[in-house]
XYZ file of N, CA and C in Angstrom:
642
model
N -80.203 81.817 -69.609
C -79.179 80.830 -69.922
C -77.854 81.491 -70.001
N -77.839 82.634 -70.595
C -76.556 83.346 -70.684
C -76.025 83.630 -69.318
N -76.913 84.054 -68.396
C -76.469 84.359 -67.025
C -75.982 83.107 -66.313
N -76.647 82.043 -66.539
C -76.247 80.789 -65.892
C -74.911 80.347 -66.394
N -74.699 80.506 -67.723
C -73.413 80.088 -68.272
C -72.305 80.955 -67.739
N -72.606 82.229 -67.654
C -71.561 83.146 -67.142
C -71.200 82.806 -65.702
N -72.230 82.521 -64.894
C -71.989 82.194 -63.477
C -71.192 80.921 -63.358
N -71.487 79.955 -64.231
C -70.750 78.701 -64.174
C -69.301 78.910 -64.533
N -69.040 79.826 -65.496
C -67.640 80.099 -65.875
C -66.866 80.723 -64.751
N -67.546 81.620 -64.082
C -66.851 82.280 -62.961
C -66.484 81.277 -61.865
N -67.394 80.325 -61.618
C -67.108 79.330 -60.578
C -65.892 78.528 -60.961
N -65.817 78.147 -62.282
C -64.677 77.347 -62.743
C -63.392 78.112 -62.568
N -63.395 79.413 -62.948
C -62.181 80.242 -62.821
C -61.734 80.354 -61.369
N -62.728 80.503 -60.494
C -62.360 80.632 -59.057
C -61.756 79.357 -58.527
N -62.288 78.198 -58.952
C -61.775 76.929 -58.476
C -60.354 76.727 -58.944
N -60.101 77.060 -60.271
C -58.745 76.870 -60.811
C -57.763 77.767 -60.120
N -58.144 79.032 -59.902
C -57.239 79.991 -59.243
C -56.929 79.570 -57.822
N -57.959 79.054 -57.149
C -57.749 78.638 -55.767
C -56.794 77.471 -55.697
N -56.925 76.603 -56.734
C -56.046 75.437 -56.731
C -54.607 75.844 -56.912
N -54.342 76.853 -57.729
C -52.943 77.262 -57.984
C -52.332 78.020 -56.823
N -53.132 78.752 -56.100
C -52.552 79.608 -55.060
C -52.557 78.995 -53.687
N -53.273 77.920 -53.502
C -53.374 77.383 -52.140
C -52.534 76.149 -51.923
N -51.550 75.928 -52.832
C -50.667 74.771 -52.607
C -49.877 75.001 -51.325
N -50.010 74.123 -50.328
C -49.339 74.380 -49.026
C -47.833 74.325 -49.171
N -47.212 75.289 -48.497
C -45.742 75.336 -48.466
C -45.254 74.540 -47.273
N -44.468 73.558 -47.629
C -43.943 72.731 -46.527
C -42.982 73.557 -45.710
N -43.301 73.640 -44.489
C -42.388 74.363 -43.590
C -41.144 73.521 -43.390
N -40.033 74.138 -43.681
C -38.778 73.422 -43.477
C -38.292 73.660 -42.070
N -38.064 72.585 -41.507
C -37.570 72.687 -40.139
C -36.133 72.219 -40.107
N -35.299 73.121 -39.768
C -33.887 72.754 -39.662
C -33.631 72.224 -38.263
N -33.147 71.020 -38.295
C -32.766 70.478 -36.993
C -31.431 71.075 -36.612
N -31.429 71.716 -35.550
C -30.198 72.352 -35.078
C -29.602 71.453 -34.012
N -28.559 70.906 -34.453
C -27.882 70.040 -33.476
C -27.168 70.912 -32.464
N -27.359 70.631 -31.244
C -26.629 71.416 -30.240
C -25.142 71.206 -30.404
N -24.393 72.301 -30.303
C -22.943 72.209 -30.427
C -22.403 71.373 -29.289
N -21.697 70.378 -29.703
C -21.127 69.498 -28.672
C -19.819 70.098 -28.196
N -19.779 70.449 -26.984
C -18.538 70.989 -26.404
C -18.039 70.004 -25.377
N -16.824 69.623 -25.596
C -16.256 68.680 -24.629
C -16.035 69.395 -23.293
N -16.357 68.735 -22.233
C -16.227 69.408 -20.916
C -14.794 69.835 -20.674
N -14.641 71.060 -20.147
C -13.303 71.578 -19.849
C -12.728 70.842 -18.656
N -11.517 70.355 -18.868
C -10.849 69.648 -17.768
C -10.343 70.671 -16.765
N -10.825 70.600 -15.568
C -10.421 71.560 -14.525
C -9.502 70.879 -13.534
N -8.266 71.386 -13.470
C -7.292 70.799 -12.515
C -7.687 71.174 -11.106
N -7.513 70.259 -10.201
C -7.825 70.612 -8.800
C -6.924 71.736 -8.340
N -7.416 72.636 -7.526
C -6.594 73.771 -7.064
C -5.374 73.278 -6.323
N -4.244 73.921 -6.638
C -3.008 73.535 -5.972
C -3.024 74.048 -4.544
N -2.604 73.213 -3.648
C -2.548 73.626 -2.246
C -1.105 73.783 -1.841
N -0.825 74.810 -1.076
C 0.534 75.065 -0.594
C 0.672 74.531 0.814
N 1.665 73.686 0.984
C 1.878 73.123 2.322
C 2.239 74.231 3.283
N 1.676 74.215 4.454
C 2.012 75.273 5.418
C 3.488 75.245 5.732
N 4.103 76.414 5.891
C 5.546 76.449 6.170
C 5.852 75.734 7.469
N 6.921 74.974 7.425
C 7.325 74.283 8.646
C 8.066 75.244 9.550
N 7.759 75.186 10.791
C 8.399 76.066 11.768
C 9.470 75.284 12.500
N 10.710 75.747 12.354
C 11.804 75.067 13.027
C 11.785 75.390 14.505
N 12.072 74.392 15.275
C 12.177 74.631 16.716
C 13.350 75.548 16.971
N 13.201 76.494 17.884
C 14.315 77.407 18.157
C 15.553 76.644 18.575
N 16.685 77.108 18.058
C 17.949 76.439 18.393
C 18.236 76.602 19.871
N 18.647 75.564 20.464
C 18.990 75.622 21.882
C 20.464 75.318 22.052
N 21.041 75.994 22.969
C 22.455 75.776 23.253
C 22.575 74.877 24.467
N 23.257 73.788 24.275
C 23.437 72.891 25.405
C 24.351 73.539 26.430
N 23.916 73.523 27.666
C 24.801 74.113 28.674
C 26.083 73.319 28.762
N 27.205 74.029 28.723
C 28.488 73.345 28.806
C 28.737 72.940 30.248
N 29.550 71.927 30.394
C 29.886 71.473 31.746
C 30.581 72.602 32.490
N 30.306 72.710 33.781
C 30.907 73.778 34.580
C 32.422 73.645 34.553
N 33.072 74.747 34.188
C 34.536 74.753 34.118
C 35.099 74.855 35.532
N 36.032 74.006 35.847
C 36.757 74.098 37.110
C 38.235 73.978 36.789
N 38.953 75.085 36.949
C 40.363 75.099 36.572
C 41.072 76.167 37.388
N 42.359 75.951 37.606
C 43.200 76.945 38.282
C 44.388 77.246 37.381
N 44.641 78.539 37.193
C 45.825 78.994 36.456
C 46.783 79.604 37.468
N 48.068 79.362 37.294
C 49.053 79.919 38.238
C 50.350 80.221 37.499
N 50.898 81.402 37.788
C 52.143 81.793 37.131
C 52.651 83.100 37.704
N 53.390 83.836 36.891
C 53.966 85.106 37.340
C 53.678 86.207 36.317
N 53.636 87.423 36.834
C 53.519 88.589 35.965
C 54.912 88.894 35.390
N 54.986 89.798 34.390
C 56.309 90.167 33.860
C 57.236 90.789 34.902
N 56.651 91.345 35.988
C 57.481 91.932 37.038
C 57.645 90.989 38.233
N 57.352 89.694 38.005
C 57.662 88.603 38.931
C 56.696 88.452 40.099
N 55.603 89.203 40.180
C 54.595 88.883 41.183
C 53.955 87.539 40.821
N 53.610 86.773 41.820
C 52.879 85.532 41.582
C 51.389 85.860 41.446
N 50.722 85.154 40.541
C 49.289 85.375 40.343
C 48.620 84.027 40.108
N 47.486 83.837 40.756
C 46.684 82.630 40.556
C 45.256 83.046 40.251
N 44.618 82.292 39.381
C 43.228 82.551 38.988
C 42.482 81.227 39.057
N 41.518 81.153 39.964
C 40.698 79.943 40.123
C 39.325 80.217 39.521
N 38.871 79.295 38.677
C 37.594 79.464 37.971
C 36.708 78.265 38.249
N 35.473 78.540 38.622
C 34.483 77.479 38.808
C 33.157 77.949 38.236
N 32.759 77.336 37.122
C 31.513 77.750 36.483
C 31.594 79.189 36.020
N 30.689 80.014 36.520
C 30.648 81.425 36.116
C 31.284 82.351 37.150
N 31.993 81.784 38.128
C 32.628 82.589 39.163
C 34.134 82.415 39.111
N 34.849 83.412 39.631
C 36.317 83.352 39.621
C 36.879 84.126 40.807
N 38.036 83.643 41.280
C 38.799 84.309 42.350
C 40.244 84.375 41.901
N 40.897 85.513 42.172
C 42.313 85.655 41.848
C 43.055 86.224 43.054
N 44.331 85.859 43.131
C 45.198 86.377 44.197
C 46.531 86.733 43.564
N 47.005 87.920 43.910
C 48.302 88.407 43.415
C 49.135 88.796 44.621
N 50.381 88.377 44.648
C 51.244 88.786 45.752
C 52.706 88.702 45.320
N 53.543 89.428 46.083
C 54.983 89.392 45.788
C 55.761 88.579 46.819
N 55.037 87.958 47.784
C 55.705 87.155 48.804
C 56.292 87.962 49.935
N 56.064 89.275 49.926
C 56.606 90.116 50.994
C 55.500 90.972 51.618
N 55.081 92.024 50.905
C 54.065 92.915 51.472
C 52.923 93.216 50.500
N 53.144 93.000 49.234
C 52.132 93.344 48.229
C 51.191 92.167 48.007
N 49.891 92.436 48.078
C 48.918 91.395 47.786
C 47.577 92.021 47.406
N 46.756 91.248 46.708
C 45.403 91.682 46.360
C 44.551 90.446 46.091
N 43.358 90.451 46.681
C 42.355 89.422 46.396
C 41.302 90.029 45.477
N 40.963 89.312 44.424
C 39.976 89.800 43.457
C 38.915 88.721 43.234
N 37.693 89.146 43.050
C 36.605 88.215 42.731
C 35.835 88.746 41.527
N 35.181 87.843 40.805
C 34.432 88.297 39.637
C 33.681 87.173 38.962
N 33.375 87.396 37.690
C 32.529 86.473 36.946
C 33.212 86.046 35.648
N 32.652 84.968 35.087
C 33.149 84.427 33.817
C 31.975 84.277 32.864
N 32.158 84.747 31.623
C 31.141 84.576 30.576
C 31.842 84.538 29.232
N 31.432 83.586 28.397
C 32.009 83.459 27.047
C 33.535 83.390 27.078
N 34.047 82.589 28.009
C 35.498 82.383 28.134
C 36.255 83.654 28.495
N 35.585 84.581 29.135
C 36.242 85.833 29.547
C 35.955 86.076 31.024
N 37.027 86.288 31.785
C 36.903 86.534 33.215
C 37.181 88.005 33.505
N 36.341 88.593 34.346
C 36.524 89.983 34.775
C 36.420 89.997 36.299
N 37.511 90.441 36.957
C 37.561 90.426 38.415
C 38.030 91.779 38.935
N 37.586 92.105 40.148
C 38.001 93.357 40.792
C 38.253 93.105 42.267
N 39.121 93.938 42.826
C 39.363 93.893 44.269
C 38.594 95.029 44.935
N 38.556 95.019 46.243
C 37.861 96.092 46.965
C 38.579 97.427 46.850
N 39.844 97.380 46.486
C 40.609 98.629 46.370
C 40.751 99.108 44.922
N 40.052 98.441 43.986
C 40.051 98.918 42.600
C 40.987 98.212 41.647
N 41.752 97.239 42.134
C 42.576 96.462 41.210
C 41.658 95.647 40.303
N 42.146 95.348 39.109
C 41.294 94.649 38.148
C 42.111 93.659 37.324
N 41.502 92.502 37.074
C 42.101 91.497 36.195
C 41.059 91.114 35.142
N 41.484 91.145 33.890
C 40.631 90.716 32.778
C 41.411 89.684 31.976
N 40.800 88.526 31.727
C 41.542 87.460 31.053
C 40.629 86.662 30.136
N 41.201 86.211 29.035
C 40.555 85.252 28.142
C 41.046 83.864 28.522
N 40.107 82.947 28.682
C 40.437 81.632 29.213
C 40.433 80.566 28.118
N 41.398 79.678 28.184
C 41.414 78.486 27.336
C 41.710 77.304 28.244
N 41.599 76.089 27.737
C 41.898 74.950 28.606
C 43.342 74.917 29.102
N 44.244 75.624 28.419
C 45.668 75.527 28.788
C 46.239 76.787 29.420
N 45.599 77.956 29.223
C 46.180 79.177 29.772
C 45.138 80.287 29.860
N 45.480 81.286 30.659
C 44.677 82.507 30.774
C 45.561 83.668 30.333
N 45.032 84.482 29.436
C 45.801 85.598 28.884
C 45.011 86.873 29.051
N 45.663 87.924 29.584
C 44.938 89.168 29.747
C 45.786 90.248 30.366
N 45.125 91.125 31.123
C 45.818 92.252 31.750
C 45.447 92.333 33.231
N 46.407 92.827 33.990
C 46.216 93.035 35.419
C 46.552 94.480 35.738
N 45.576 95.186 36.318
C 45.815 96.558 36.790
C 45.988 96.499 38.299
N 47.184 96.830 38.759
C 47.531 96.645 40.168
C 48.349 97.837 40.644
N 47.834 98.516 41.662
C 48.548 99.656 42.244
C 48.958 100.685 41.188
N 48.046 100.964 40.256
C 48.330 101.980 39.243
C 49.127 101.480 38.055
N 49.546 100.208 38.068
C 50.276 99.639 36.931
C 49.360 98.692 36.167
N 49.571 98.631 34.854
C 48.841 97.670 34.023
C 49.841 96.700 33.424
N 49.665 95.432 33.741
C 50.599 94.395 33.323
C 49.892 93.394 32.426
N 50.534 93.007 31.341
C 50.032 91.918 30.519
C 50.522 90.605 31.110
N 49.655 89.590 31.065
C 50.077 88.332 31.662
C 49.514 87.141 30.879
N 50.257 86.076 30.929
C 49.827 84.777 30.410
C 50.238 83.748 31.447
N 49.241 83.073 32.030
C 49.541 82.106 33.086
C 48.949 80.753 32.696
N 49.720 79.684 32.908
C 49.255 78.367 32.473
C 48.272 77.736 33.456
N 47.473 76.820 32.938
C 46.631 76.000 33.814
C 47.544 75.100 34.645
N 47.161 74.886 35.875
C 48.025 74.131 36.802
C 47.205 73.063 37.511
N 47.797 71.886 37.650
C 47.140 70.807 38.389
C 47.653 70.718 39.803
N 46.895 70.061 40.695
C 47.338 69.922 42.087
C 48.719 69.276 42.178
N 49.504 69.664 43.169
C 49.148 70.570 44.281
C 49.247 72.058 43.945
N 49.663 72.390 42.712
C 49.685 73.813 42.341
C 48.272 74.373 42.452
N 48.197 75.643 42.854
C 46.883 76.256 42.986
C 46.896 77.396 43.985
N 45.714 77.685 44.490
C 45.505 78.842 45.361
C 44.928 78.369 46.692
N 45.525 78.888 47.794
C 45.115 78.469 49.134
C 44.936 79.708 50.010
N 44.062 79.561 51.017
C 43.793 80.710 51.898
C 43.406 80.204 53.275
N 43.961 80.862 54.291
C 43.588 80.573 55.682
C 43.218 81.888 56.348
N 42.246 81.808 57.234
C 41.825 83.047 57.914
C 41.303 82.718 59.302
N 41.678 83.591 60.259
C 41.075 83.513 61.586
C 40.718 84.925 62.020
N 40.519 85.099 63.281
C 40.053 86.411 63.755
C 41.116 87.495 63.666
N 42.379 87.108 63.530
C 43.446 88.112 63.552
C 44.241 88.226 62.253
N 44.126 87.282 61.371
C 44.977 87.318 60.183
C 44.331 86.606 59.007
N 44.846 86.935 57.827
C 44.504 86.238 56.580
C 45.806 85.891 55.874
N 45.933 84.659 55.467
C 47.142 84.215 54.772
C 46.742 83.673 53.399
N 47.456 84.120 52.386
C 47.234 83.593 51.050
C 48.496 82.928 50.521
N 48.312 81.815 49.813
C 49.437 81.111 49.200
C 49.129 80.822 47.731
N 50.119 80.973 46.907
C 50.068 80.483 45.537
C 51.154 79.426 45.409
N 50.726 78.229 45.030
C 51.689 77.169 44.746
C 51.825 77.092 43.227
N 53.027 77.377 42.750
C 53.278 77.431 41.312
C 53.462 76.023 40.729
N 53.352 75.891 39.403
C 53.508 74.559 38.794
C 54.832 73.886 39.100
N 55.876 74.680 39.368
C 57.171 74.060 39.685
C 57.312 73.718 41.167
N 56.235 73.935 41.943
C 56.249 73.586 43.359
C 56.616 74.729 44.277
N 57.130 75.818 43.741
C 57.493 76.950 44.606
C 56.245 77.619 45.163
N 56.405 78.186 46.367
C 55.291 78.853 47.032
C 55.579 80.339 47.186
N 54.536 81.141 46.989
C 54.623 82.583 47.215
C 53.366 82.971 47.990
N 53.538 83.687 49.095
C 52.368 84.053 49.887
C 52.649 85.193 50.837
N 51.559 85.740 51.373
C 51.644 86.853 52.325
C 50.755 86.537 53.516
N 51.325 86.793 54.716
C 50.583 86.650 55.971
C 50.260 88.062 56.446
N 48.965 88.371 56.456
C 48.562 89.731 56.819
C 47.793 89.700 58.141
N 48.475 90.141 59.191
C 47.819 90.284 60.487
C 47.682 91.757 60.834
N 47.659 92.581 59.830
C 47.687 94.029 60.002
C 48.996 94.596 59.501
N 50.025 93.754 59.541
C 51.330 94.114 58.992
C 51.748 92.994 58.046
N 51.602 93.198 56.734
C 51.909 92.116 55.781
C 53.349 91.646 55.903
N 53.516 90.316 55.784
C 54.840 89.686 55.878
C 54.795 88.398 55.069
N 55.973 87.817 54.765
C 55.972 86.551 54.018
C 55.173 85.469 54.744
N 54.441 84.672 54.001
C 53.646 83.593 54.591
C 54.543 82.442 55.000
N 54.159 81.709 56.051
C 54.931 80.526 56.436
C 54.746 79.422 55.394
N 55.621 78.450 55.376
C 55.474 77.356 54.407
C 54.151 76.606 54.611
N 53.572 76.188 53.497
C 52.322 75.430 53.508
C 52.621 73.992 53.080
N 52.040 73.050 53.807
C 52.123 71.655 53.386
C 50.913 71.380 52.487
N 51.104 71.302 51.164
C 49.942 71.137 50.273
C 49.214 69.812 50.475
N 49.901 68.802 51.021
C 49.259 67.496 51.180
C 48.068 67.567 52.131
N 48.258 68.259 53.272
C 47.142 68.378 54.216
C 46.721 69.828 54.426
N 47.299 70.728 53.632
C 46.940 72.154 53.616
C 47.107 72.789 55.004
N 48.189 72.469 55.687
C 48.427 73.049 57.010
C 49.714 73.866 57.011
N 49.731 74.845 57.901
C 50.919 75.672 58.131
C 50.966 75.997 59.612
N 52.141 76.358 60.075
C 52.294 76.716 61.485
C 52.578 78.203 61.590
N 51.740 78.892 62.374
C 51.876 80.333 62.558
C 51.982 80.606 64.057
N 53.122 81.179 64.455
C 53.356 81.479 65.873
C 53.135 80.230 66.740
N 53.601 79.113 66.255
C 53.492 77.874 67.016
C 52.126 77.215 66.948
N 51.215 77.779 66.217
C 49.851 77.234 66.125
C 49.607 76.745 64.707
N 49.023 75.544 64.583
C 48.726 74.993 63.259
C 47.439 75.619 62.711
N 47.515 76.040 61.482
C 46.325 76.573 60.794
C 46.087 75.720 59.546
N 44.836 75.592 59.205
C 44.456 74.805 58.028
C 43.927 75.726 56.946
N 44.450 75.557 55.758
C 44.053 76.411 54.637
C 42.937 75.746 53.827
N 42.158 76.565 53.172
C 41.155 76.099 52.225
C 41.733 76.156 50.813
N 41.358 75.188 50.001
C 41.719 75.245 48.579
C 40.690 76.134 47.882
N 41.148 77.208 47.261
C 40.242 78.149 46.591
C 39.905 77.584 45.201
N 38.616 77.406 44.943
C 38.194 76.808 43.667
C 37.604 77.815 42.687
N 37.181 78.997 43.210
C 36.696 80.025 42.304
C 35.317 80.559 42.609
N 34.521 79.866 43.408
C 33.165 80.371 43.688
C 33.035 80.990 45.080
N 34.184 81.228 45.713
C 34.150 81.857 47.049
C 33.907 83.372 46.916
N 33.401 83.954 47.994
C 33.250 85.404 48.070
C 33.976 85.891 49.318
N 34.604 87.058 49.204
C 35.371 87.611 50.322
C 34.874 89.012 50.631
């Protein structure tokens, strides 16, 4: 009986101890709310407009210049300069024995002409006058000659034996040389029909405009 009582006591003690130590612990679960992050506003990438390419500047071709200048040098030789587009012809004479024909080009309102014997004329051109220098027979002369309208201008006649040049000045006076191997004053020219009489024979002159070659 004593053993039975002792065994029963032990069972009671074990039951009480088990009851105190086996109380379940409630697991706490923390709800973790996900951090709410507002979506980042992303601006669309900026685009750069392609550079505009300007069309190359073009220069409008100017109308072909056609003009004749006629006047005198400081030493009284007559000089005429005919310009047509990019070409030019000049004639210088003293009305007796001195003469020179020059041809050349025009660019940027500047004319440069030379003769076969080395004479040279360089001039800056404007609508009203030509200003520059003339190198003639070893002399260099400054000149300013006005633009001239018909019948003033430059005329030339040529055949198998002679060449005649005329300059008709703005005041109507004529200066020219008839060269048949021996230079001499040119006969009078009728500007209306561009004719002259040489040794009893009528010759017809051409109006020099500036694009002729000699």
